[in-house]
PDB file of C-alpha atoms (C1' of nucleotides) in Angstrom:
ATOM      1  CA  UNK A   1       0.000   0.000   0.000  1.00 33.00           C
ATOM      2  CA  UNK A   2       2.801   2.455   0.925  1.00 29.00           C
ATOM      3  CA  UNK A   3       4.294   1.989  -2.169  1.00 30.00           C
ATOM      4  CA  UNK A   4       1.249   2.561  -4.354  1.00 30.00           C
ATOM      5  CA  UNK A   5       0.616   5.655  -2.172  1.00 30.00           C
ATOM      6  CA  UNK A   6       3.916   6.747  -3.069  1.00 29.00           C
ATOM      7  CA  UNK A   7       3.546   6.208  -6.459  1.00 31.00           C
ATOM      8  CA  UNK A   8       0.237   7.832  -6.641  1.00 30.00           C
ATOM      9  CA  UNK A   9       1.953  10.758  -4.808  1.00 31.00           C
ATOM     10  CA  UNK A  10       4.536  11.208  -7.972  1.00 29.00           C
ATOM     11  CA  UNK A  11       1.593  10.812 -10.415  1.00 33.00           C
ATOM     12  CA  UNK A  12       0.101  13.469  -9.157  1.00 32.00           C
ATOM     13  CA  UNK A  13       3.364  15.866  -8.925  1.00 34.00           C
ATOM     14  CA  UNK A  14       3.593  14.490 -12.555  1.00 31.00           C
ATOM     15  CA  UNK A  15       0.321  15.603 -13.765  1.00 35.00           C
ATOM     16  CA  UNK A  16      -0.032  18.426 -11.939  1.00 35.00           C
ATOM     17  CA  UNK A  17       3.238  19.892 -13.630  1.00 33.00           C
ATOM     18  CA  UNK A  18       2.379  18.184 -17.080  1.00 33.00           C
ATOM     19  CA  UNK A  19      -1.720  19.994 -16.932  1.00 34.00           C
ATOM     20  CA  UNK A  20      -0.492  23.254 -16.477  1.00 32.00           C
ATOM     21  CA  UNK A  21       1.766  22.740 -19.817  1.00 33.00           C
ATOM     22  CA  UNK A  22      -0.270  21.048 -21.869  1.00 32.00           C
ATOM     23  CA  UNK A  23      -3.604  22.335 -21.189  1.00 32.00           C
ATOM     24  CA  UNK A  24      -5.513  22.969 -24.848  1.00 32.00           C
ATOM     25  CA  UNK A  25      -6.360  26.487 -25.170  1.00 31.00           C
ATOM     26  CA  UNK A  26      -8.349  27.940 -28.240  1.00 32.00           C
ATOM     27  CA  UNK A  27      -6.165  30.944 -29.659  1.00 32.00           C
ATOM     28  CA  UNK A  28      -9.397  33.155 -29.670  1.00 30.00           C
ATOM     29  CA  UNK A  29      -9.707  33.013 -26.289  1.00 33.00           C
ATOM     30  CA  UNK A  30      -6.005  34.195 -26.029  1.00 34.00           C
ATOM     31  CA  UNK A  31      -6.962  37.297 -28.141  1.00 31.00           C
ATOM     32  CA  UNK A  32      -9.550  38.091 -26.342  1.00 34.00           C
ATOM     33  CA  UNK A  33      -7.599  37.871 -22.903  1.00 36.00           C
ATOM     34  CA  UNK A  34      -6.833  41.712 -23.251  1.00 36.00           C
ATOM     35  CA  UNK A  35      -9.664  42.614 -24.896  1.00 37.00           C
ATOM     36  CA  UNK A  36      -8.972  44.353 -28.697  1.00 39.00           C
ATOM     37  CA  UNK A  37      -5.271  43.751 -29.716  1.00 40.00           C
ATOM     38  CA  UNK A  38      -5.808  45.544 -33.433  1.00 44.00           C
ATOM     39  CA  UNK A  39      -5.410  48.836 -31.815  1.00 44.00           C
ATOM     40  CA  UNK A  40      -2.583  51.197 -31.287  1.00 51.00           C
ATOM     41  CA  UNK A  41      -4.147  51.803 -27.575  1.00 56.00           C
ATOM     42  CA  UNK A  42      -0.608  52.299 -26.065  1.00 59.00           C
ATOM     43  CA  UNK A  43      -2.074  52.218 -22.666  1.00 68.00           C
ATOM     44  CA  UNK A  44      -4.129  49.101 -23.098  1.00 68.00           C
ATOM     45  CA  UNK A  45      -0.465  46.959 -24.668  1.00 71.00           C
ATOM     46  CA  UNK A  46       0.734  47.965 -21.233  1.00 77.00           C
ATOM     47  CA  UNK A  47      -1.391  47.302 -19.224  1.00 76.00           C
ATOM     48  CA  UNK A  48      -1.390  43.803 -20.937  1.00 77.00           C
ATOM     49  CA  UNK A  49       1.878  43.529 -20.870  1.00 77.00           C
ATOM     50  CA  UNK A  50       1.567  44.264 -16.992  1.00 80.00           C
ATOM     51  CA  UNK A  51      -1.118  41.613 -16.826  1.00 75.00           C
ATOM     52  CA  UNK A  52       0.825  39.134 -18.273  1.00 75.00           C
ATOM     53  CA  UNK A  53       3.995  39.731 -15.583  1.00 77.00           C
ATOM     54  CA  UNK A  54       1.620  39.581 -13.252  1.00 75.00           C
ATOM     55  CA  UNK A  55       0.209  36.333 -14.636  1.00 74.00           C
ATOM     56  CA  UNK A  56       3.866  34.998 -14.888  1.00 75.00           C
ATOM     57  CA  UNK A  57       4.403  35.797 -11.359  1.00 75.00           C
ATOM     58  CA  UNK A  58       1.464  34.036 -10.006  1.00 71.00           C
ATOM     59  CA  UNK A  59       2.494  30.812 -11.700  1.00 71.00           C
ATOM     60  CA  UNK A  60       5.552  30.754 -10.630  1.00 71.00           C
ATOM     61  CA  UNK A  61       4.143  31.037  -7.112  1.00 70.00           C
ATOM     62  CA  UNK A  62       1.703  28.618  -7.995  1.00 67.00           C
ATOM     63  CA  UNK A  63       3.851  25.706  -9.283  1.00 67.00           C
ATOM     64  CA  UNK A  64       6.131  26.213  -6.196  1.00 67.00           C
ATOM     65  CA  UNK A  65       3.052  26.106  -3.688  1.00 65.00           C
ATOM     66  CA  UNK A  66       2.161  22.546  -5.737  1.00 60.00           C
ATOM     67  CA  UNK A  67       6.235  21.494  -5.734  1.00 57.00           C
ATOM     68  CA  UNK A  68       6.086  22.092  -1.878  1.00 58.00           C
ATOM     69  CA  UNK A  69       2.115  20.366  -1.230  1.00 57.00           C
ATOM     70  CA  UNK A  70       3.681  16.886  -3.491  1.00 47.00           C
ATOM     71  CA  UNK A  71       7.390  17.286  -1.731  1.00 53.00           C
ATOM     72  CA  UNK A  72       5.334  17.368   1.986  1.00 56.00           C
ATOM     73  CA  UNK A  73       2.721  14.647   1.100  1.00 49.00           C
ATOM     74  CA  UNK A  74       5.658  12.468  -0.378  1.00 48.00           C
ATOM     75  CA  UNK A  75       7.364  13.218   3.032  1.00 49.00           C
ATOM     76  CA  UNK A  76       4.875  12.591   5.131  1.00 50.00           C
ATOM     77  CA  UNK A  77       3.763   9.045   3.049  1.00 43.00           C
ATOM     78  CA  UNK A  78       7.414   8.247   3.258  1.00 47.00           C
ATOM     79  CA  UNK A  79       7.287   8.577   7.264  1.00 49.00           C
ATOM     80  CA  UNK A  80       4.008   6.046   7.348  1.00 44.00           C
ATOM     81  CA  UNK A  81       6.221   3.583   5.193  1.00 41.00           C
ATOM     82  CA  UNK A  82       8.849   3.628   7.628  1.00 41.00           C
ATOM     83  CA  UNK A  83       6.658   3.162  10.593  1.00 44.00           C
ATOM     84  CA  UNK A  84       4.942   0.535   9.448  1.00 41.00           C
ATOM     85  CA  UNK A  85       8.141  -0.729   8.447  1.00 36.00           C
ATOM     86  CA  UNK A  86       9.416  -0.512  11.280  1.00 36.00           C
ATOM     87  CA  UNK A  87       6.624  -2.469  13.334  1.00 36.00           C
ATOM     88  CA  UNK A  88       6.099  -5.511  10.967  1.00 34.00           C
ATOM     89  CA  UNK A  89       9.696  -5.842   9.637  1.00 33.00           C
ATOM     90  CA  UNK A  90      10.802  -6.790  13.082  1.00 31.00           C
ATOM     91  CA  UNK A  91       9.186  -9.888  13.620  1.00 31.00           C
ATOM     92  CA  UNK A  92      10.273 -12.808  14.131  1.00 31.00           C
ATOM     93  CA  UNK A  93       7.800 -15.083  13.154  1.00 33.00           C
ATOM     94  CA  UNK A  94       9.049 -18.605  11.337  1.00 36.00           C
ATOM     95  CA  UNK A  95      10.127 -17.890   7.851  1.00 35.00           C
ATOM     96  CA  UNK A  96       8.630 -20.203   4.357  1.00 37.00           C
ATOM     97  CA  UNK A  97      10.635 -23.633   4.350  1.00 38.00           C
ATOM     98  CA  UNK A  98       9.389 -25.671   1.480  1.00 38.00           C
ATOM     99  CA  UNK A  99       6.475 -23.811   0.241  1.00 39.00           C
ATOM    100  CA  UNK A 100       4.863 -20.594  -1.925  1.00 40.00           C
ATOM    101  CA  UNK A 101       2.179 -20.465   0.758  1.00 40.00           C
ATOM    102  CA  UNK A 102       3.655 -21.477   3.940  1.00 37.00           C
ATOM    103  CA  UNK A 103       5.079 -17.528   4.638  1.00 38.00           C
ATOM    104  CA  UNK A 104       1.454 -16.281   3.133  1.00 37.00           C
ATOM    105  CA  UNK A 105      -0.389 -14.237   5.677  1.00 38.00           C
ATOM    106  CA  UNK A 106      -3.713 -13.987   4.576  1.00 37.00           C
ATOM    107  CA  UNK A 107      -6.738 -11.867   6.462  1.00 38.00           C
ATOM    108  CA  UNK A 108      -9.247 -12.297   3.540  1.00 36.00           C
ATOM    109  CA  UNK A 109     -10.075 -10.582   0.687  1.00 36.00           C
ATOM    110  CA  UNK A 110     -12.755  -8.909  -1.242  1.00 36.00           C
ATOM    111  CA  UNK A 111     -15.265  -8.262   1.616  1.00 35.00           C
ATOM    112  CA  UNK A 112     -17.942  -7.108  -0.170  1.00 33.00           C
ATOM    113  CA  UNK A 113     -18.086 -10.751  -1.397  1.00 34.00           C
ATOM    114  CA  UNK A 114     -18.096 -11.895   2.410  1.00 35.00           C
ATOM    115  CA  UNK A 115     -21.599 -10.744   2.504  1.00 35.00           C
ATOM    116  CA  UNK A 116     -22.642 -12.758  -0.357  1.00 35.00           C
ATOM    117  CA  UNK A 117     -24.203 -15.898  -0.088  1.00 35.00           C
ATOM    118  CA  UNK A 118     -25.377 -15.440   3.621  1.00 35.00           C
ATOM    119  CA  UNK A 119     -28.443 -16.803   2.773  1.00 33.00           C
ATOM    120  CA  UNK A 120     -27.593 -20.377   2.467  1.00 34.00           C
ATOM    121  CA  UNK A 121     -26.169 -22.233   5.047  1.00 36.00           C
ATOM    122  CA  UNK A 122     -23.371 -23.579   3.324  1.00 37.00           C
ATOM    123  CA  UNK A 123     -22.549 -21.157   1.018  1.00 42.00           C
ATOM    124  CA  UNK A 124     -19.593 -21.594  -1.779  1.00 43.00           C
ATOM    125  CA  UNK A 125     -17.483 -19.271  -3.686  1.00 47.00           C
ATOM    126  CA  UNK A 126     -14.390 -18.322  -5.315  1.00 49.00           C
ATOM    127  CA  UNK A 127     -12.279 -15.187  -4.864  1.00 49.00           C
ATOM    128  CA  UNK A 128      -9.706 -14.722  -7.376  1.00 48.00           C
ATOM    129  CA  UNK A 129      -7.040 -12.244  -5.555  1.00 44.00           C
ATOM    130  CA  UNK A 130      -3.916 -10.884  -6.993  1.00 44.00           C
ATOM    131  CA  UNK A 131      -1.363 -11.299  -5.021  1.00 39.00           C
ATOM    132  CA  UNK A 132       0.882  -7.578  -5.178  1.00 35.00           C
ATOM    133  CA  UNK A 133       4.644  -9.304  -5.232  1.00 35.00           C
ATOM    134  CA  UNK A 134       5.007 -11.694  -7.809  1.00 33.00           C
ATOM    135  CA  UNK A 135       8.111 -13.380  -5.566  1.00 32.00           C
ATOM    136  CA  UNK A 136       5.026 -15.383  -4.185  1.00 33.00           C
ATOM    137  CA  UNK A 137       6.221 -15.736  -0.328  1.00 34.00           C
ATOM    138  CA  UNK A 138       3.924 -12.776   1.066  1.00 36.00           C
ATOM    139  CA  UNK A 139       0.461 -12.044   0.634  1.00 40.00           C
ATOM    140  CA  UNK A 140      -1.997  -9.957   2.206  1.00 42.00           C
ATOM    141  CA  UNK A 141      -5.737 -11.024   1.960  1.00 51.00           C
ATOM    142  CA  UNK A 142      -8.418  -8.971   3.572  1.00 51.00           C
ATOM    143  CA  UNK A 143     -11.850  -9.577   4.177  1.00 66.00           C
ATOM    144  CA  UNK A 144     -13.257  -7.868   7.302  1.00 70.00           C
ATOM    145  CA  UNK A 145     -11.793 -11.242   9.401  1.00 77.00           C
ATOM    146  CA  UNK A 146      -9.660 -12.725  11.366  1.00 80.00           C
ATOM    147  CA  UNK A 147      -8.459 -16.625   9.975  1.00 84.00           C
ATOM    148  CA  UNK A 148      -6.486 -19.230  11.573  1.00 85.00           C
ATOM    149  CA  UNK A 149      -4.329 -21.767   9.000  1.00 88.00           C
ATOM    150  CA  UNK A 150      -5.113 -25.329  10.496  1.00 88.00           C
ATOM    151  CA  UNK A 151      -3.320 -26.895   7.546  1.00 88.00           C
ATOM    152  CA  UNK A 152      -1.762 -27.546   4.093  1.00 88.00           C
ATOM    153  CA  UNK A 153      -1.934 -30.176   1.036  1.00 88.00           C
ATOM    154  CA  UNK A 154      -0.264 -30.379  -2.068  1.00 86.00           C
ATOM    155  CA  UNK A 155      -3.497 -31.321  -4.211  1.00 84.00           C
ATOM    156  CA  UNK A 156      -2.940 -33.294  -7.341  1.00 80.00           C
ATOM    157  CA  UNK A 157      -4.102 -30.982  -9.934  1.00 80.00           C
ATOM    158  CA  UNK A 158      -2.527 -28.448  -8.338  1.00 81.00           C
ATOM    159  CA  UNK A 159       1.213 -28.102  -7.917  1.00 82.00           C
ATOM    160  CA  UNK A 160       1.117 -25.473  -5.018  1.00 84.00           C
ATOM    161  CA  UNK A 161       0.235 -26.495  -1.866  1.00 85.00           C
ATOM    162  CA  UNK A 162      -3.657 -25.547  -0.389  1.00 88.00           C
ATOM    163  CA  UNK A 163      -3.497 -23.979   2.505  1.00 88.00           C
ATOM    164  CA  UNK A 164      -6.939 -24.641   5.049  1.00 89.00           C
ATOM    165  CA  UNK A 165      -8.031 -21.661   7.041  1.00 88.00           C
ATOM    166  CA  UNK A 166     -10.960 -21.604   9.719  1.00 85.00           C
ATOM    167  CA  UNK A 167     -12.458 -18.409  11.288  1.00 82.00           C
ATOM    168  CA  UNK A 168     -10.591 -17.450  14.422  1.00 75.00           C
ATOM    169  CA  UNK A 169     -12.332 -14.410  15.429  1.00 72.00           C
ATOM    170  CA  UNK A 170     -15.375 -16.511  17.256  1.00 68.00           C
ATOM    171  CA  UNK A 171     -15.466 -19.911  18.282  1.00 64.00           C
ATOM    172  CA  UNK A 172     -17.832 -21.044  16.940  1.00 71.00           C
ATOM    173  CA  UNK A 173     -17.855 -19.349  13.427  1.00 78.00           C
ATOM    174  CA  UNK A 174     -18.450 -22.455  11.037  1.00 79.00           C
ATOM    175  CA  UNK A 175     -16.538 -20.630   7.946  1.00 82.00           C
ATOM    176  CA  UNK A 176     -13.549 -22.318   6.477  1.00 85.00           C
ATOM    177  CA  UNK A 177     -11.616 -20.878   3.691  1.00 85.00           C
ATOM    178  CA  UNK A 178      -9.102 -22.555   1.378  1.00 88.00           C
ATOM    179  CA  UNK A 179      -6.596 -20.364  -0.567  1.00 87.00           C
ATOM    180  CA  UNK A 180      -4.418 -21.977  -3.632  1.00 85.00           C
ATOM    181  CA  UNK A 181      -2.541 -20.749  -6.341  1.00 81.00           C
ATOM    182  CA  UNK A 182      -4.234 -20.799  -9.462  1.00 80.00           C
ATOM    183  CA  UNK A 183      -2.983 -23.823 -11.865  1.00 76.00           C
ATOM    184  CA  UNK A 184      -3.263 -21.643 -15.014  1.00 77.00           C
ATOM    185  CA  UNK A 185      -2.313 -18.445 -13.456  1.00 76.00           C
ATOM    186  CA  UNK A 186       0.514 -18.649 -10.965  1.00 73.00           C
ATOM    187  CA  UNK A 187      -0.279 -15.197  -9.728  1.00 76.00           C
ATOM    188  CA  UNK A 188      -3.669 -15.307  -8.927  1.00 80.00           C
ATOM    189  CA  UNK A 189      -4.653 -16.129  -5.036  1.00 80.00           C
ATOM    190  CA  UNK A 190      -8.076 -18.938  -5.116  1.00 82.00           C
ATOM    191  CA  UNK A 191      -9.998 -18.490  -2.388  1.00 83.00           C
ATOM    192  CA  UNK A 192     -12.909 -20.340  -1.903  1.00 84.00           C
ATOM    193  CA  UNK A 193     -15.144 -19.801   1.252  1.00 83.00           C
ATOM    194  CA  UNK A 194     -17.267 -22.488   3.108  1.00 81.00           C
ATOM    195  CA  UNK A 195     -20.302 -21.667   5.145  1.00 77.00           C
ATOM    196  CA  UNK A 196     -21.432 -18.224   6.773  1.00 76.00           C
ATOM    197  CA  UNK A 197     -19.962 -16.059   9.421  1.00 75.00           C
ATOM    198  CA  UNK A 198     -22.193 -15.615  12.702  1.00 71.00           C
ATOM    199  CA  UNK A 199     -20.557 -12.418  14.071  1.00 69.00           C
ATOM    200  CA  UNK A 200     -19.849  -9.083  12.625  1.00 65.00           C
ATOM    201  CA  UNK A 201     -16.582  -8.549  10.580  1.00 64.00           C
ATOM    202  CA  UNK A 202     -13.125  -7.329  11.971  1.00 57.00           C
ATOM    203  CA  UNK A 203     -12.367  -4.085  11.176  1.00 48.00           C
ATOM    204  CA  UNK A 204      -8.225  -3.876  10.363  1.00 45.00           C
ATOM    205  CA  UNK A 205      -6.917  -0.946   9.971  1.00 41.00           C
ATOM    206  CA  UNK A 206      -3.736  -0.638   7.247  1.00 39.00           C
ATOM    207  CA  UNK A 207      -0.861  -2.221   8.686  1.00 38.00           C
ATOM    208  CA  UNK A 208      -2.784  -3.586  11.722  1.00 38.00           C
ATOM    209  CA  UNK A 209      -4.319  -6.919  12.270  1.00 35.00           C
ATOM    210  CA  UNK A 210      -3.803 -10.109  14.238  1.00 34.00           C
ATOM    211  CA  UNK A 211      -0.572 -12.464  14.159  1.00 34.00           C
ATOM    212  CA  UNK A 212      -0.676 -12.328  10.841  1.00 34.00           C
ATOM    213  CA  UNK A 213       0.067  -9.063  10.153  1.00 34.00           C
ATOM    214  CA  UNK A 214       2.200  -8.375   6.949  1.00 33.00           C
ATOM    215  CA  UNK A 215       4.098  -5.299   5.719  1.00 32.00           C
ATOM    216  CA  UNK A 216       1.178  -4.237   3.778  1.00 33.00           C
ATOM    217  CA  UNK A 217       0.045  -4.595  -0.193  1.00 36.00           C
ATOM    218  CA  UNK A 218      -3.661  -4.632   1.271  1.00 36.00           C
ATOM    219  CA  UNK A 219      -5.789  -2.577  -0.328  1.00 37.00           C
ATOM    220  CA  UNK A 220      -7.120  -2.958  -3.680  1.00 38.00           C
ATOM    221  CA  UNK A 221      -5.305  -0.822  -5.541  1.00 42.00           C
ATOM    222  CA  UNK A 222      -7.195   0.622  -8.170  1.00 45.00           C
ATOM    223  CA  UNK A 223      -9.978   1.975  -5.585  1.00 45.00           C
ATOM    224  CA  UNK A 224      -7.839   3.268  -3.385  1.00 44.00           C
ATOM    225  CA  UNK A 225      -5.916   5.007  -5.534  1.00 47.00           C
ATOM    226  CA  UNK A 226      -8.978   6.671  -7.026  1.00 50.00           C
ATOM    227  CA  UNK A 227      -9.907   7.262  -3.682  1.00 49.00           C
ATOM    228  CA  UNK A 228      -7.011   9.643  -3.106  1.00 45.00           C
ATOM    229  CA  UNK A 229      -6.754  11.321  -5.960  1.00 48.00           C
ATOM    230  CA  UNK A 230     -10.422  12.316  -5.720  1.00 51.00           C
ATOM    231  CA  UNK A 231     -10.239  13.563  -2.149  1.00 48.00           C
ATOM    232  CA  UNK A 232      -6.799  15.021  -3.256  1.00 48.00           C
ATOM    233  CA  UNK A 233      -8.784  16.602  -6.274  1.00 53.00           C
ATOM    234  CA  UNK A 234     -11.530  17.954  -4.110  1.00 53.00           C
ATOM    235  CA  UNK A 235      -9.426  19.316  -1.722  1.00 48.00           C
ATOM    236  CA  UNK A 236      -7.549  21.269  -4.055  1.00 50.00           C
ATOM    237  CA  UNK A 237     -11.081  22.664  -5.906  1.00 51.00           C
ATOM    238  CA  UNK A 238     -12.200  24.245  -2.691  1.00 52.00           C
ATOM    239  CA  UNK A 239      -9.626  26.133  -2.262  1.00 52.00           C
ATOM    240  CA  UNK A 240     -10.935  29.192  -3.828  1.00 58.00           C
ATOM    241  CA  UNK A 241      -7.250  30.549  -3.802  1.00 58.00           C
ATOM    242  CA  UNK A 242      -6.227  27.710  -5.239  1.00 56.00           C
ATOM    243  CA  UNK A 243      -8.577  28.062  -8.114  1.00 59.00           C
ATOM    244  CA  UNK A 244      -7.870  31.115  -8.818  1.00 65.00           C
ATOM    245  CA  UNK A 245      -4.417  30.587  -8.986  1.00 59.00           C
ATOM    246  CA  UNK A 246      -5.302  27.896 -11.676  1.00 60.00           C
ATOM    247  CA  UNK A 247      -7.047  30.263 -13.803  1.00 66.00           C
ATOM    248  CA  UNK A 248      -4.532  32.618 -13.516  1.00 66.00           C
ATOM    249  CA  UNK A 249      -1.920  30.177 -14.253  1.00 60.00           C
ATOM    250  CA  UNK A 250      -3.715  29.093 -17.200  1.00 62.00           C
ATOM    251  CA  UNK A 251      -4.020  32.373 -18.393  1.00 66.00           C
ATOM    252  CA  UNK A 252      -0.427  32.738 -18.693  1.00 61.00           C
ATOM    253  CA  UNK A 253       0.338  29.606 -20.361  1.00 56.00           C
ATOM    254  CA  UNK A 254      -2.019  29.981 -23.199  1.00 58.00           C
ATOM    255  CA  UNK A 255      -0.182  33.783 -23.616  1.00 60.00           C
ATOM    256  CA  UNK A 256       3.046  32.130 -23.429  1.00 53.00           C
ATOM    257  CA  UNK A 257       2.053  29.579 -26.172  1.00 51.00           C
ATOM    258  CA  UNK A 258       0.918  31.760 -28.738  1.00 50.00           C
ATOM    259  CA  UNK A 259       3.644  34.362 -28.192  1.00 48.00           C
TER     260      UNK A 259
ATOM    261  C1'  DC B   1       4.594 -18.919  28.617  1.00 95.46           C
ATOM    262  C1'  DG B   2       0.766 -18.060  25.511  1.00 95.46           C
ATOM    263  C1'  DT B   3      -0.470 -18.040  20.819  1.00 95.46           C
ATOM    264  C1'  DG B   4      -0.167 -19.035  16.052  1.00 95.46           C
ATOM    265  C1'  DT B   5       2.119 -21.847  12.316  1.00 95.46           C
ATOM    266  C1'  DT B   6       4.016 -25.931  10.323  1.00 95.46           C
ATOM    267  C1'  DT B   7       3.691 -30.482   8.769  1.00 95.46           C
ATOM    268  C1'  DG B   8       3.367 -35.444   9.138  1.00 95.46           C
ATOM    269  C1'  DA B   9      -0.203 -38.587  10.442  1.00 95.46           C
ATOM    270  C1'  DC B  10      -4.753 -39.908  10.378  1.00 95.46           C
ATOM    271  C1'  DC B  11      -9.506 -40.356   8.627  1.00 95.46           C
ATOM    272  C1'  DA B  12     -13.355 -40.531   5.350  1.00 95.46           C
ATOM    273  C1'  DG B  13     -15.147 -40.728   0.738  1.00 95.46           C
ATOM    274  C1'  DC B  14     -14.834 -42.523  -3.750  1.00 95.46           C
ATOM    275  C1'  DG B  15     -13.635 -45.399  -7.753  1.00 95.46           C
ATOM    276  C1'  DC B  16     -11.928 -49.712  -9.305  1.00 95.46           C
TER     277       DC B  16
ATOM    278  C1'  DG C   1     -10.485 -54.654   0.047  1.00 95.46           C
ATOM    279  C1'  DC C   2      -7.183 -51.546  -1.783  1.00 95.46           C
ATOM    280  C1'  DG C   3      -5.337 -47.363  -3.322  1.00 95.46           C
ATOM    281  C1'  DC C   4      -5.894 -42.561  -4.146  1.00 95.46           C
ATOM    282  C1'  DT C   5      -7.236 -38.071  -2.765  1.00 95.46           C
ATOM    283  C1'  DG C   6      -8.916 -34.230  -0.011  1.00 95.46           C
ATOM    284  C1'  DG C   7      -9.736 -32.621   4.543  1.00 95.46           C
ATOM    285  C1'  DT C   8      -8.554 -32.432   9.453  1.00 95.46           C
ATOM    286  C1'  DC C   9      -5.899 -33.191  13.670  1.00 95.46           C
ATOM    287  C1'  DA C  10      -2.369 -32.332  16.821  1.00 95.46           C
ATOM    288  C1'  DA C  11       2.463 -32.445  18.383  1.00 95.46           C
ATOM    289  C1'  DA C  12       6.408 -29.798  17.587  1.00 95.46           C
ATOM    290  C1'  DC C  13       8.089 -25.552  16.793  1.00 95.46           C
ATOM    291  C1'  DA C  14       8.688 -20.370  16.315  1.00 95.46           C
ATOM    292  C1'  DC C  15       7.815 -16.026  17.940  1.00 95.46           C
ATOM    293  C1'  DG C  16       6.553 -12.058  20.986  1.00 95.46           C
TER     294       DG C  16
END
DNA sequence: CGTGTTTGACCAGCGC
DNA sequence: GCGCTGGTCAAACACG
């Protein structure tokens, strides 16, 4: 997760720089910036001209205020990383022997499709999850609960080893999961789910979680990354300043382009 | 020392 | 009955 956060992070900065120069401006509406630019009005070039410094200046400002905003979020994502880091690099739990899955930390995946199903007793299903790291020793599955690996079997159609998983958070939860590597797709996670929870879900927080907490790679990525950019987005277009700024910055790049 | 994971052993179902 | 296979158990082990 830190790392897509990261990466997100530079996207933006990347964009952000990129909009401003590549915006698509009409020409007209560059003429008609300053209002009639046919005439000799001596007073009106200047003040133009004036405008446009003006203009300049403000976009300078502006792209430093945005260089600053991406250089502080970067710093501040880069701190999370560490801590989490940090916490779930030191442990010392028993490293993979002889297995893909035997160093797989899995807290479920997909829990919208937990909910699914509830209706029948026994309910079925398949989760296809894609594991982040394709070096196949860590993965981190969430689905709102907490699971507890009771064992592992190399199946015969199946070189990687299935690895059995019961509910840990109550008792007497009936739900069993088993998780296996796809046969035709090495990098997709199978899970298939057996019966129905009887309590609410687990709510983990990034980074958090039982004994089998992982350095991270939890959130679906897509989502979440749409996720920040929109609140990022939002943020940014209520800041009246800020919009202002924009228009003022655009302003001066469509001048500058048809100099 | 408590808790979770690993992994070989055991059991049940199925086909022959 | 026998062998194969998938699922489960539980002792040993690792880790905090």
């Amino acid at each position: 997760m830190e790392f897509t956060l990261l990466d997100t992070c530079l996207d933006l900065s990347l964009n952000s720089t990129t909009s401003l120069d590549e915006l698509p401006i009409k020409q007209q509406e560059v003429i008609g910036l300053g209002g009639d630019m046919s005439s000799n009005d001596e007073g009106a070039s200047d003040h133009l001209a004036e405008e446009i410094k003006r203009l300049s200046g403000e976009n300078k400002k502006l792209r430093e205020m945005l260089g600053v905003m991406c250089d502080n979020y970067n710093t501040l994502l880069r701190k999370h990383y560490m801590n989490n880091c940090s916490t779930s690099g030191t442990s010392r739990k028993r490293k993979p022997q002889n297995s893909e899955l035997l160093d797989a930390h899995f807290h479920g995946i997909n829990s919208e499709l937990s909910d699914k199903d509830s209706s029948c007793n026994k309910s079925r299903r398949h989760d296809h999850i894609q594991p982040k790291n394709n070096n196949s020793t860590l993965y981190l599955v969430k689905d709102g609960y907490e699971w507890r690996k009771y064992g592992q079997k190399v199946t015969r159609d199946n070189p990687y080893p299935r690895a059995y998983f019961k509910c840990s958070f109550a008792p007497t939860c009936p739900v069993k999961k088993k998780v296996q590597r796809s046969v035709d797709d090495k990098s997709i996670i199978v899970a298939t789910y057996e019966g129905e929870h009887n309590h609410s879900k687990v709510v983990l927080e990034a980074g958090e979680g039982s004994s089998t907490t992982t350095t991270g790679h939890s959130h679906k990525q897509p989502e979440f990354n749409k996720l920040l950019i929109d609140q990022m987005a939002s943020s940014l277009t209520r800041d009246p300043q800020f919009k202002a700024a924009l228009a003022a910055a655009l302003n001066e790049k469509t001048t500058l382009t048809h100099k």
